[in-house]
Short mmCIF file of C-alpha atoms and ligand atoms in Angstrom, two decimals:
data_model
loop_
_atom_site.label_atom_id
_atom_site.label_comp_id
_atom_site.label_asym_id
_atom_site.label_seq_id
_atom_site.Cartn_x
_atom_site.Cartn_y
_atom_site.Cartn_z
CA MET W 1 -38.74 -45.91 -4.71
CA LYS W 2 -36.65 -47.48 -1.87
CA PHE W 3 -33.85 -45.41 -2.67
CA ASN W 4 -35.27 -42.25 -3.28
CA THR W 5 -36.53 -42.48 0.34
CA LEU W 6 -32.98 -43.13 1.43
CA LEU W 7 -31.82 -39.95 -0.83
CA PHE W 8 -34.39 -38.29 0.61
CA THR W 9 -33.88 -39.25 4.54
CA LEU W 10 -29.95 -38.78 3.27
CA LEU W 11 -30.68 -35.14 1.80
CA ALA W 12 -32.50 -34.46 5.05
CA THR W 13 -30.06 -35.31 7.80
CA SER W 14 -27.49 -33.59 5.86
CA SER W 15 -29.24 -30.61 5.74
CA VAL W 16 -30.46 -29.94 9.65
CA SER W 17 -26.75 -31.00 10.48
CA LEU W 18 -25.79 -28.40 7.59
CA PHE W 19 -27.46 -25.96 9.73
CA ALA W 20 -26.52 -27.35 12.56
CA GLN W 21 -22.42 -25.70 11.15
CA GLU W 22 -23.44 -22.72 9.94
CA LYS W 23 -24.72 -21.78 13.76
CA ASN W 24 -21.01 -23.07 14.49
CA ASP W 25 -19.54 -20.62 12.21
CA PHE W 26 -21.43 -17.78 12.95
CA ILE W 27 -18.48 -14.66 13.78
CA TYR W 28 -18.79 -11.37 15.26
CA ALA W 29 -17.86 -8.15 12.92
CA ASN W 30 -18.85 -5.24 12.02
CA MET W 31 -20.77 -3.76 8.91
CA GLU W 32 -22.75 -0.60 7.28
CA THR W 33 -25.87 -0.83 9.19
CA VAL W 34 -27.88 -0.33 6.12
CA ASN W 35 -26.54 -3.43 4.74
CA ALA W 36 -26.53 -5.23 8.51
CA LYS W 37 -30.70 -4.59 8.12
CA PHE W 38 -30.69 -4.93 4.60
CA LEU W 39 -29.20 -9.01 5.57
CA GLN W 40 -31.30 -9.09 8.48
CA GLN W 41 -35.02 -8.50 6.37
CA GLU W 42 -33.61 -11.29 3.84
CA ASN W 43 -32.10 -13.69 6.37
CA PRO W 44 -33.61 -13.26 9.90
CA ASN W 45 -32.11 -16.25 11.14
CA SER W 46 -29.05 -15.92 10.29
CA ILE W 47 -27.68 -12.64 11.48
CA GLN W 48 -28.10 -11.09 15.17
CA ILE W 49 -27.68 -6.96 14.97
CA LEU W 50 -25.81 -6.49 18.61
CA SER W 51 -25.83 -2.79 18.34
CA SER W 52 -25.45 0.03 16.35
CA LYS W 53 -23.96 3.21 16.19
CA ASP W 54 -22.85 5.99 13.77
CA GLY W 55 -24.09 4.24 10.55
CA ILE W 56 -22.14 1.44 11.29
CA SER W 57 -23.46 -1.98 13.44
CA ALA W 58 -21.77 -5.15 15.60
CA ILE W 59 -23.40 -7.89 13.92
CA TYR W 60 -23.03 -11.74 14.89
CA PHE W 61 -23.83 -14.18 12.01
CA HIS W 62 -23.45 -15.95 8.96
CA PRO W 63 -20.73 -14.77 6.68
CA THR W 64 -21.66 -17.05 3.62
CA ILE W 65 -25.03 -14.35 3.54
CA ALA W 66 -22.79 -11.45 3.09
CA GLU W 67 -22.74 -12.27 -0.81
CA SER W 68 -26.20 -10.97 -1.09
CA LEU W 69 -24.82 -7.52 -0.59
CA HIS W 70 -22.28 -8.32 -3.00
CA GLY W 71 -25.42 -7.91 -6.50
CA LYS W 72 -27.32 -5.43 -4.21
CA PHE W 73 -24.71 -2.92 -3.80
CA ALA W 74 -22.47 -1.69 -6.24
CA HIS W 75 -19.21 -3.22 -4.48
CA GLY W 76 -18.60 -6.68 -2.52
CA HIS W 77 -19.76 -7.93 1.01
CA GLY W 78 -17.75 -5.94 3.34
CA TYR W 79 -17.51 -6.28 7.04
CA ILE W 80 -14.88 -6.95 9.33
CA PHE W 81 -13.75 -9.78 11.36
CA GLN W 82 -14.07 -8.94 15.29
CA ASN W 83 -12.28 -11.06 17.30
CA SER W 84 -15.34 -11.65 19.90
CA LYS W 85 -18.73 -9.61 21.06
CA GLU W 86 -16.94 -7.64 23.39
CA GLU W 87 -14.75 -6.36 20.96
CA ALA W 88 -17.38 -6.02 17.80
CA VAL W 89 -19.44 -3.69 20.34
CA GLN W 90 -16.20 -1.90 21.90
CA SER W 91 -14.84 -0.98 18.96
CA LEU W 92 -18.39 1.12 17.52
CA HIS W 93 -17.25 3.11 20.51
CA LYS W 94 -14.33 3.75 20.44
CA THR W 95 -13.09 6.98 19.42
CA VAL W 96 -10.26 7.09 17.14
CA LEU W 97 -7.71 9.76 17.61
CA GLN W 98 -5.30 10.44 14.91
CA LYS W 99 -1.81 9.86 16.44
CA LYS W 100 -0.25 12.31 14.59
CA ALA W 101 -0.77 15.67 12.84
CA PRO W 102 -0.30 15.37 9.47
CA PHE W 103 2.94 15.27 8.17
CA ASN W 104 3.91 18.75 6.46
CA TYR W 105 3.87 17.49 2.42
CA THR W 106 6.85 19.23 0.22
CA ILE W 107 7.57 18.19 -2.80
CA THR W 108 11.32 18.27 -3.64
CA GLU W 109 12.28 15.19 -5.29
CA GLN W 110 12.37 15.41 -9.08
CA THR W 111 15.52 14.34 -9.18
CA PHE W 112 15.51 10.90 -7.83
CA ILE W 113 12.07 10.03 -9.33
CA ASN W 114 12.16 11.09 -12.69
CA GLU W 115 15.31 8.72 -12.78
CA ALA W 116 12.41 6.23 -11.00
CA LEU W 117 10.43 6.63 -12.98
CA ASN W 118 11.90 5.81 -16.23
CA ASP W 119 12.67 2.56 -14.81
CA VAL W 120 9.21 1.11 -14.18
CA ASP W 121 8.52 -2.43 -16.91
CA VAL W 122 5.05 -3.69 -16.97
CA LYS W 123 6.91 -7.04 -18.05
CA GLU W 124 7.87 -6.45 -14.44
CA ILE W 125 4.43 -5.90 -13.27
CA GLU W 126 3.17 -8.52 -15.56
CA LYS W 127 5.69 -11.56 -13.78
CA THR W 128 4.50 -10.85 -10.78
CA ILE W 129 0.54 -11.01 -11.48
CA LEU W 130 0.92 -14.76 -13.78
CA MET W 131 3.35 -15.35 -10.64
CA LEU W 132 0.44 -15.45 -8.10
CA GLU W 133 -2.95 -16.56 -10.52
CA GLY W 134 -0.31 -19.27 -10.85
CA PHE W 135 -0.78 -20.37 -7.39
CA LYS W 136 -5.14 -20.94 -8.88
CA THR W 137 -5.64 -20.30 -5.00
CA ARG W 138 -4.52 -17.88 -2.44
CA TYR W 139 -7.53 -18.86 -0.58
CA HIS W 140 -6.54 -18.19 2.70
CA THR W 141 -7.28 -21.52 4.70
CA ARG W 142 -5.79 -22.86 1.46
CA GLN W 143 -1.74 -24.22 1.40
CA GLU W 144 -1.63 -22.39 -1.62
CA ALA W 145 -2.28 -19.15 0.02
CA ASN W 146 1.25 -19.42 1.99
CA ASP W 147 3.17 -21.20 -1.26
CA ALA W 148 2.65 -18.18 -2.75
CA ILE W 149 3.06 -15.64 -0.04
CA LEU W 150 6.58 -17.92 0.84
CA LYS W 151 7.05 -17.71 -2.92
CA LEU W 152 6.85 -13.79 -2.78
CA LYS W 153 9.56 -13.26 0.26
CA GLU W 154 11.64 -15.77 -2.47
CA VAL W 155 10.94 -12.29 -5.65
CA TRP W 156 11.17 -9.74 -2.61
CA GLU W 157 14.89 -11.36 -1.34
CA LYS W 158 15.79 -11.81 -4.65
CA ILE W 159 15.36 -8.29 -5.45
CA ILE W 160 17.15 -6.83 -2.14
CA VAL W 161 20.33 -10.04 -1.95
CA ASP W 162 21.07 -8.76 -5.43
CA ALA W 163 21.67 -5.61 -4.49
CA ASN W 164 23.36 -6.51 -1.75
CA ARG W 165 21.52 -4.12 0.34
CA GLN W 166 22.05 -5.47 4.36
CA ASP W 167 19.84 -2.98 5.57
CA ILE W 168 16.47 -4.33 4.17
CA ILE W 169 14.64 -6.89 5.67
CA ILE W 170 11.97 -8.88 5.20
CA LYS W 171 9.15 -10.93 7.99
CA THR W 172 6.63 -12.42 7.04
CA ILE W 173 3.71 -12.22 10.34
CA ASP W 174 1.64 -15.32 12.20
CA HIS W 175 -2.12 -14.33 12.45
CA VAL W 176 -4.65 -15.14 15.18
CA ASN W 177 -7.54 -15.38 12.50
CA THR W 178 -5.87 -17.01 10.13
CA PRO W 179 -3.32 -19.71 8.88
CA MET W 180 -2.25 -17.17 5.95
CA LYS W 181 1.18 -15.17 7.06
CA SER W 182 1.46 -12.16 5.64
CA LEU W 183 4.53 -10.40 4.92
CA ILE W 184 6.68 -7.04 5.30
CA LEU W 185 9.58 -5.35 4.03
CA THR W 186 11.58 -3.32 5.94
CA PHE W 187 13.59 -0.32 4.63
CA THR W 188 14.74 1.12 8.52
CA GLY W 189 15.13 5.12 8.27
CA SER W 190 18.76 6.79 7.96
CA GLY W 191 17.05 10.07 9.72
CA ASN W 192 13.89 9.80 11.23
CA LYS W 193 13.65 5.73 11.78
CA ASP W 194 10.27 5.89 14.03
CA GLU W 195 8.38 7.43 11.34
CA TYR W 196 7.10 4.80 9.16
CA VAL W 197 6.05 5.61 5.35
CA ILE W 198 3.64 2.34 4.46
CA ILE W 199 2.07 1.25 1.70
CA GLY W 200 0.55 -2.48 1.06
CA GLY W 201 -2.07 -4.62 -0.22
CA HIS W 202 -3.65 -7.96 0.40
CA ALA W 203 -2.32 -11.50 -1.28
CA ASP W 204 -5.22 -13.35 -0.58
CA SER W 205 -8.54 -13.97 -2.94
CA THR W 206 -11.95 -15.53 -3.12
CA ILE W 207 -14.07 -16.45 -5.23
CA GLY W 208 -17.01 -16.22 -3.17
CA TRP W 209 -18.21 -17.98 -0.62
CA SER W 210 -19.31 -20.80 -2.69
CA GLY W 211 -17.99 -23.27 -0.64
CA ASP W 212 -14.66 -24.14 -3.36
CA GLN W 213 -12.00 -21.84 -3.19
CA SER W 214 -10.17 -24.36 -5.42
CA PHE W 215 -9.73 -21.58 -8.08
CA ALA W 216 -9.95 -18.34 -6.85
CA PRO W 217 -7.28 -16.63 -9.33
CA GLY W 218 -7.36 -13.17 -8.40
CA ALA W 219 -5.52 -11.62 -10.92
CA ASP W 220 -7.41 -8.03 -10.19
CA ASP W 221 -7.90 -8.48 -6.84
CA ASN W 222 -5.38 -8.04 -5.93
CA ALA W 223 -2.17 -9.86 -7.86
CA SER W 224 -2.69 -6.09 -9.51
CA GLY W 225 -1.82 -4.35 -5.74
CA ILE W 226 1.18 -7.01 -5.20
CA ALA W 227 2.69 -6.18 -8.12
CA THR W 228 2.15 -2.95 -8.19
CA ILE W 229 3.99 -2.66 -5.02
CA THR W 230 7.01 -5.07 -5.79
CA GLU W 231 7.39 -3.15 -8.79
CA VAL W 232 7.49 -0.12 -6.62
CA LEU W 233 10.06 -2.14 -4.55
CA ARG W 234 12.52 -2.83 -7.09
CA VAL W 235 12.75 0.48 -8.93
CA LEU W 236 13.57 1.73 -5.83
CA VAL W 237 16.54 -0.82 -4.97
CA LYS W 238 17.66 -0.30 -8.31
CA ASN W 239 17.96 2.86 -7.88
CA LYS W 240 19.67 2.64 -4.53
CA PHE W 241 17.28 4.30 -2.49
CA VAL W 242 17.94 5.58 1.10
CA PRO W 243 14.88 6.76 2.65
CA GLN W 244 15.00 8.75 5.85
CA ARG W 245 12.04 7.83 7.88
CA THR W 246 11.20 3.82 7.74
CA VAL W 247 9.50 2.97 4.54
CA GLU W 248 7.60 -0.65 5.20
CA ILE W 249 6.21 -2.58 2.18
CA MET W 250 3.56 -5.51 3.38
CA ALA W 251 1.57 -8.14 1.55
CA TYR W 252 -1.51 -9.22 4.00
CA ALA W 253 -3.26 -12.55 4.52
CA ALA W 254 -6.60 -12.61 4.38
CA GLU W 255 -8.53 -9.63 3.73
CA GLU W 256 -11.20 -11.09 1.89
CA ILE W 257 -13.19 -12.30 5.21
CA GLY W 258 -13.22 -9.27 6.73
CA LEU W 259 -9.58 -7.41 6.39
CA VAL W 260 -8.01 -10.23 9.46
CA GLY W 261 -3.74 -9.51 8.17
CA SER W 262 -4.29 -5.78 8.10
CA LYS W 263 -6.02 -5.76 11.59
CA GLU W 264 -3.68 -7.67 13.24
CA ILE W 265 -0.74 -5.35 12.02
CA ALA W 266 -2.29 -2.22 12.56
CA GLU W 267 -3.33 -3.40 15.92
CA LYS W 268 0.34 -4.73 16.57
CA TYR W 269 0.98 -1.08 15.63
CA VAL W 270 -0.75 1.19 17.73
CA SER W 271 0.06 -0.78 21.00
CA GLN W 272 3.63 -0.40 20.23
CA ASN W 273 3.20 3.43 19.56
CA LYS W 274 4.56 3.48 16.49
CA ASN W 275 3.76 6.61 14.45
CA VAL W 276 3.02 5.85 11.05
CA ILE W 277 2.82 8.80 9.01
CA GLY W 278 0.85 7.75 5.78
CA TYR W 279 -0.29 4.35 4.83
CA VAL W 280 -1.58 3.70 0.96
CA GLN W 281 -3.49 0.98 -0.02
CA PHE W 282 -3.44 -1.30 -3.69
CA ASP W 283 -5.96 -2.77 -4.10
CA MET W 284 -7.03 -3.74 -7.84
CA THR W 285 -4.78 -1.54 -9.94
CA ASN W 286 -4.91 -3.18 -13.30
CA TYR W 287 -8.51 -2.88 -14.70
CA LYS W 288 -9.30 0.51 -16.63
CA GLY W 289 -13.18 0.69 -16.25
CA SER W 290 -13.19 4.46 -16.16
CA ALA W 291 -12.20 7.80 -17.97
CA LYS W 292 -10.13 8.66 -16.01
CA ASP W 293 -7.00 6.61 -14.56
CA VAL W 294 -6.42 7.29 -10.84
CA VAL W 295 -9.66 6.95 -8.67
CA LEU W 296 -8.95 8.74 -4.91
CA MET W 297 -11.58 6.60 -2.44
CA THR W 298 -12.74 9.63 0.22
CA ASP W 299 -15.05 6.89 2.33
CA SER W 300 -14.18 8.43 5.64
CA TYR W 301 -11.39 5.93 5.85
CA CYS W 302 -9.44 7.90 3.52
CA ASP W 303 -7.63 10.74 4.81
CA THR W 304 -8.37 14.20 2.90
CA ASN W 305 -4.51 14.81 3.05
CA LEU W 306 -3.15 12.46 2.08
CA ASN W 307 -5.49 12.46 -0.82
CA SER W 308 -4.21 15.68 -1.60
CA PHE W 309 -0.66 14.81 -1.50
CA LEU W 310 -1.40 12.38 -3.97
CA MET W 311 -3.26 14.69 -6.63
CA GLN W 312 -0.49 16.86 -5.80
CA LEU W 313 1.56 14.44 -6.46
CA MET W 314 0.05 13.44 -10.03
CA ASP W 315 -0.42 17.38 -11.06
CA GLU W 316 4.26 17.62 -9.84
CA TYR W 317 4.68 15.11 -12.30
CA ASN W 318 2.47 15.22 -14.77
CA LYS W 319 4.89 18.34 -15.74
CA THR W 320 7.96 16.29 -16.16
CA GLY W 321 5.91 15.04 -18.98
CA LEU W 322 6.93 11.42 -17.82
CA HIS W 323 3.51 10.76 -17.31
CA GLN W 324 0.08 12.05 -17.81
CA PHE W 325 -2.41 10.52 -15.28
CA THR W 326 -5.86 11.86 -14.80
CA TYR W 327 -7.73 12.32 -11.53
CA ASP W 328 -11.14 11.25 -9.80
CA THR W 329 -12.41 10.70 -6.95
CA SER W 330 -15.40 8.20 -6.09
CA LYS W 331 -16.44 6.08 -2.75
CA CYS W 332 -16.57 2.76 -1.81
CA GLY W 333 -19.36 2.58 0.26
CA TYR W 334 -17.71 1.29 3.50
CA GLY W 335 -14.39 0.23 4.43
CA CYS W 336 -13.41 -1.82 1.59
CA SER W 337 -10.08 -2.86 2.20
CA ASP W 338 -7.03 -2.83 4.20
CA HIS W 339 -6.55 0.88 4.49
CA ALA W 340 -9.61 0.55 7.08
CA SER W 341 -7.98 -1.41 8.96
CA TRP W 342 -5.19 1.55 9.75
CA ALA W 343 -7.79 4.40 9.39
CA ASN W 344 -9.38 2.11 12.44
CA ASN W 345 -6.45 2.51 14.26
CA GLY W 346 -5.91 6.10 13.54
CA TYR W 347 -3.67 6.53 10.77
CA ALA W 348 -3.93 8.57 8.03
CA ALA W 349 -4.56 6.06 5.05
CA THR W 350 -5.66 5.92 1.47
CA LEU W 351 -6.64 3.92 -1.41
CA PRO W 352 -5.71 4.70 -4.84
CA PHE W 353 -8.34 2.47 -7.16
CA GLU W 354 -8.05 1.71 -10.75
CA ALA W 355 -11.83 2.82 -11.51
CA LYS W 356 -14.90 4.62 -10.02
CA MET W 357 -16.59 2.15 -8.04
CA SER W 358 -19.16 1.12 -10.52
CA ASP W 359 -16.92 1.20 -13.34
CA SER W 360 -14.50 -1.64 -11.53
CA ASN W 361 -13.80 -5.12 -12.62
CA PRO W 362 -16.91 -6.81 -12.80
CA TYR W 363 -15.18 -9.94 -13.07
CA ILE W 364 -13.16 -10.05 -8.85
CA HIS W 365 -14.57 -12.84 -6.82
CA SER W 366 -15.36 -15.32 -9.37
CA LYS W 367 -13.03 -17.76 -11.78
CA ASN W 368 -12.76 -14.91 -13.91
CA ASP W 369 -10.66 -12.76 -12.65
CA THR W 370 -7.13 -13.36 -14.74
CA TYR W 371 -4.84 -12.15 -16.84
CA ALA W 372 -6.78 -12.09 -20.10
CA THR W 373 -10.18 -10.65 -18.39
CA MET W 374 -7.84 -7.56 -18.29
CA GLY W 375 -6.72 -7.66 -22.00
CA SER W 376 -3.19 -9.09 -21.02
CA THR W 377 -1.43 -6.02 -20.11
CA SER W 378 -0.12 -4.28 -16.92
CA THR W 379 -0.15 -0.22 -18.53
CA HIS W 380 -3.05 0.69 -16.05
CA ALA W 381 -1.13 -0.76 -12.90
CA ALA W 382 1.98 0.24 -13.99
CA LYS W 383 0.17 3.78 -13.17
CA PHE W 384 0.14 3.01 -9.72
CA THR W 385 3.68 1.65 -9.63
CA LYS W 386 4.30 4.92 -11.16
CA LEU W 387 2.55 7.01 -7.83
CA GLY W 388 3.27 4.61 -5.14
CA ILE W 389 7.15 6.00 -6.03
CA GLU W 390 6.07 9.58 -6.24
CA TYR W 391 4.61 8.89 -2.93
CA ILE W 392 7.35 6.68 -1.11
CA VAL W 393 10.12 8.72 -1.50
CA GLU W 394 8.32 12.52 -1.07
CA ALA W 395 6.94 11.11 1.75
CA ALA W 396 9.79 9.31 3.78
CA LYS W 397 12.22 12.24 3.33
CA THR W 398 12.73 14.36 6.30
CA THR W 399 15.68 16.28 7.26
CA VAL W 400 15.99 19.70 4.97
CA LEU W 401 19.43 19.73 6.48
CA GLY W 402 20.51 22.46 8.15
CA THR W 403 17.94 25.80 7.39
CA ASN W 404 18.65 26.43 3.96
CA ASP W 405 19.21 30.21 4.91
CA LEU W 406 21.85 30.64 2.00
CA ASP W 407 19.84 29.88 -0.65
CA GLU W 408 19.04 33.54 -0.82
CA ASN W 409 22.55 33.79 -2.61
CA LEU W 410 22.43 30.89 -3.90
CA SER W 411 22.33 31.81 -7.90
CA LYS W 412 23.32 28.20 -9.49
CA ILE W 413 24.24 24.98 -8.69
CA TYR W 414 24.47 22.17 -10.92
CA VAL W 415 27.00 18.93 -11.86
CA GLU W 416 28.15 18.13 -15.17
CA ASN W 417 31.23 15.52 -16.38
CA LYS W 418 31.10 15.09 -12.93
CA LEU W 419 31.93 18.37 -11.97
CA LEU W 420 29.26 20.66 -9.45
CA ASN W 421 29.34 24.34 -10.09
CA TYR W 422 28.04 26.74 -7.70
CA ARG W 423 27.86 30.25 -7.49
CA PHE W 424 26.83 32.30 -4.36
CA ASN W 425 26.41 36.60 -4.80
CA ASN W 426 28.58 37.50 -2.28
CA ASN W 427 31.98 37.33 -0.80
CA SER W 428 32.26 35.18 1.61
CA SER W 429 34.21 31.68 1.68
CA TYR W 430 32.45 28.34 2.16
CA SER W 431 33.01 24.57 3.56
CA ILE W 432 31.32 22.18 1.43
CA GLN W 433 30.31 18.32 2.09
CA ILE W 434 28.98 16.32 -0.39
CA VAL W 435 26.91 13.37 1.51
CA ASP W 436 25.01 10.29 0.21
CA ALA W 437 21.75 9.57 1.17
CA SER W 438 22.34 8.02 4.26
CA GLY W 439 24.29 10.78 5.11
CA ARG W 440 28.06 9.43 5.04
CA GLU W 441 30.48 12.06 4.35
CA LEU W 442 32.71 11.28 1.20
CA ILE W 443 34.05 14.88 0.34
CA THR W 444 34.46 17.74 2.62
CA LEU W 445 36.50 21.46 1.30
CA THR W 446 37.25 24.47 3.24
CA ASN W 447 37.57 27.83 2.25
CA LYS W 448 36.40 27.50 -1.29
CA SER W 449 35.24 30.78 -3.15
CA ALA W 450 31.68 32.19 -3.61
CA ASN W 451 31.97 30.66 -7.23
CA GLY W 452 33.84 27.62 -8.31
CA SER W 453 33.75 24.17 -8.72
CA VAL W 454 34.02 20.14 -6.84
CA ASP W 455 35.09 17.35 -8.33
CA LEU W 456 32.91 14.41 -7.84
CA SER W 457 34.84 12.23 -10.69
CA ASN W 458 35.66 9.99 -7.80
CA LEU W 459 31.91 9.14 -6.79
CA ASN W 460 29.89 6.53 -8.45
CA LYS W 461 26.58 7.11 -10.07
CA GLY W 462 23.99 8.12 -7.66
CA PHE W 463 22.27 10.89 -5.16
CA TYR W 464 24.28 13.30 -2.96
CA VAL W 465 23.89 16.36 -1.08
CA ALA W 466 26.34 19.00 -1.45
CA ILE W 467 25.55 20.95 2.26
CA PHE W 468 27.67 24.67 1.73
CA LYS W 469 28.59 26.81 5.16
CA ASP W 470 30.01 30.61 4.87
CA THR W 471 31.64 32.05 7.50
CA ALA W 472 29.12 33.37 9.35
CA GLY W 473 27.83 29.47 9.69
CA LYS W 474 24.45 29.58 7.50
CA THR W 475 23.48 26.77 5.68
CA THR W 476 22.14 25.68 2.53
CA SER W 477 22.55 21.68 1.09
CA HIS W 478 21.24 20.67 -1.75
CA LYS W 479 20.43 17.31 -3.74
CA ILE W 480 23.00 16.17 -6.83
CA ILE W 481 22.54 13.32 -9.10
CA ILE W 482 25.83 11.91 -10.45
CA LYS W 483 25.19 10.42 -14.40
N1 BES E 1 -10.81 -4.89 -3.50
C1 BES E 1 -11.87 -5.38 -2.98
C2 BES E 1 -12.51 -4.04 -2.45
C3 BES E 1 -13.23 -3.70 -3.66
C4 BES E 1 -14.17 -4.02 -4.84
C5 BES E 1 -13.10 -2.39 -3.97
C6 BES E 1 -14.58 -3.58 -5.38
C7 BES E 1 -13.34 -1.49 -4.59
C8 BES E 1 -14.80 -1.88 -5.91
C9 BES E 1 -11.71 -6.47 -2.03
O1 BES E 1 -10.49 -7.09 -1.76
C10 BES E 1 -13.06 -6.72 -0.65
O2 BES E 1 -13.63 -7.61 -1.57
N2 BES E 1 -13.29 -6.44 -0.13
C11 BES E 1 -14.42 -6.15 0.66
C12 BES E 1 -15.02 -5.77 2.17
C13 BES E 1 -13.58 -6.20 3.32
C14 BES E 1 -14.27 -6.09 4.36
C15 BES E 1 -13.74 -8.07 3.29
C16 BES E 1 -15.49 -6.40 0.01
O3 BES E 1 -15.53 -5.20 -0.91
O4 BES E 1 -16.39 -6.67 -0.19
ZN1 ZN E 2 -11.39 -9.39 -2.64
#
């Protein structure tokens, strides 16, 4: 009896101090107004709605209560972390200006992409998913989260060191609002290096608000996305990819607690006036829940032009026969992943997702989010890897070398047995240059006839550009591949 009273007193005091502790754990955030109001009805003491505008509210609340949104709505507990009351309120009133007009999408890199898609390997994707799941948890405050980031850094470093790519750099990024680091890999552009083409995904995991984050495998959410972008990297490097725009691949810290890592990074890019021409997020790519393969999210955070570009890419590369992807659209209903951080800072962003929202992996944010519950295969994620490659290669090209005003006269151009064959329908003479992907001149010939060939036997396998100029100064350039 006495023991019971003691126990009761202990429990009572501890719950009082727990409540005090909870108050200390209140944070500022933004959330959809409907969700905030729902939470307020359920837990009036744990949330304050500071102000609302256009369907979004600035709130001061205890994040554990957001868990109840998870079951009620088809999706998670979405809120975006804010540093202070001022920021939470101001962000409602910030008019986000699109930083740049959407770039002019063209699809011209079939030669390179057809080769690269063949190299996508489900076993490589599997290896990365299992490696990350093997850390048991990547919850942002746990040591394992940074261990996983450092291990991923090693994997990325090995890819670039083995290929002797000194032009590619990898950096860890420290954050203000989480001890976890993010990782950024940069291919500096050989042409317009101030224009950025970026893909990313979050590297952290969670099992919701249970408190015990010691086992949060996060295989689909989001080891799958990190494995997808890691395979994009491996295949691009294997194919000696040199972009004209700068290409970056990012693995973020602390997405699960309100997009913390990506928010700090996107804000830094804006403050440095960086011109990000397109951002594509890979978050959950390996659970095939719907009939269609790739589901493009169409929330307000998702750029319509970018979505239609991704659709065009799938159509184009379906035609090559190298894949047959079907696609669909759906909505998260809120800024459900790191692409929202880029959109909130005025950049074109989107999220190609594994399934319709309502068909997505039911095991996320639980101990059952494992490779096994995705059927122990990476075939679904491989589709997203291919889309990622198509996006990067097509979006990161800029220079159409010259104006191609000679094209109308060009009646044939092809490479066979290391010989470039061409024919122009006139009697001009031509100068011909062969340059590599970074623009280095390897062969220069003058006074060539309108119908002829160029010996390429001294060149290694890879991708080159042939530039022709006639006596009137008109030019045309064509990508060629030496096998
Ligand atoms: N991968 C999820 C987002 C997601 C889940 C998208 C299910 C589509 C279907 C992401 O890691 C996540 O959990 N996001 C949070 C929101 C974020 C702002 C903290 C969520 O959905 O609750
Ligand atoms: Zn999540």
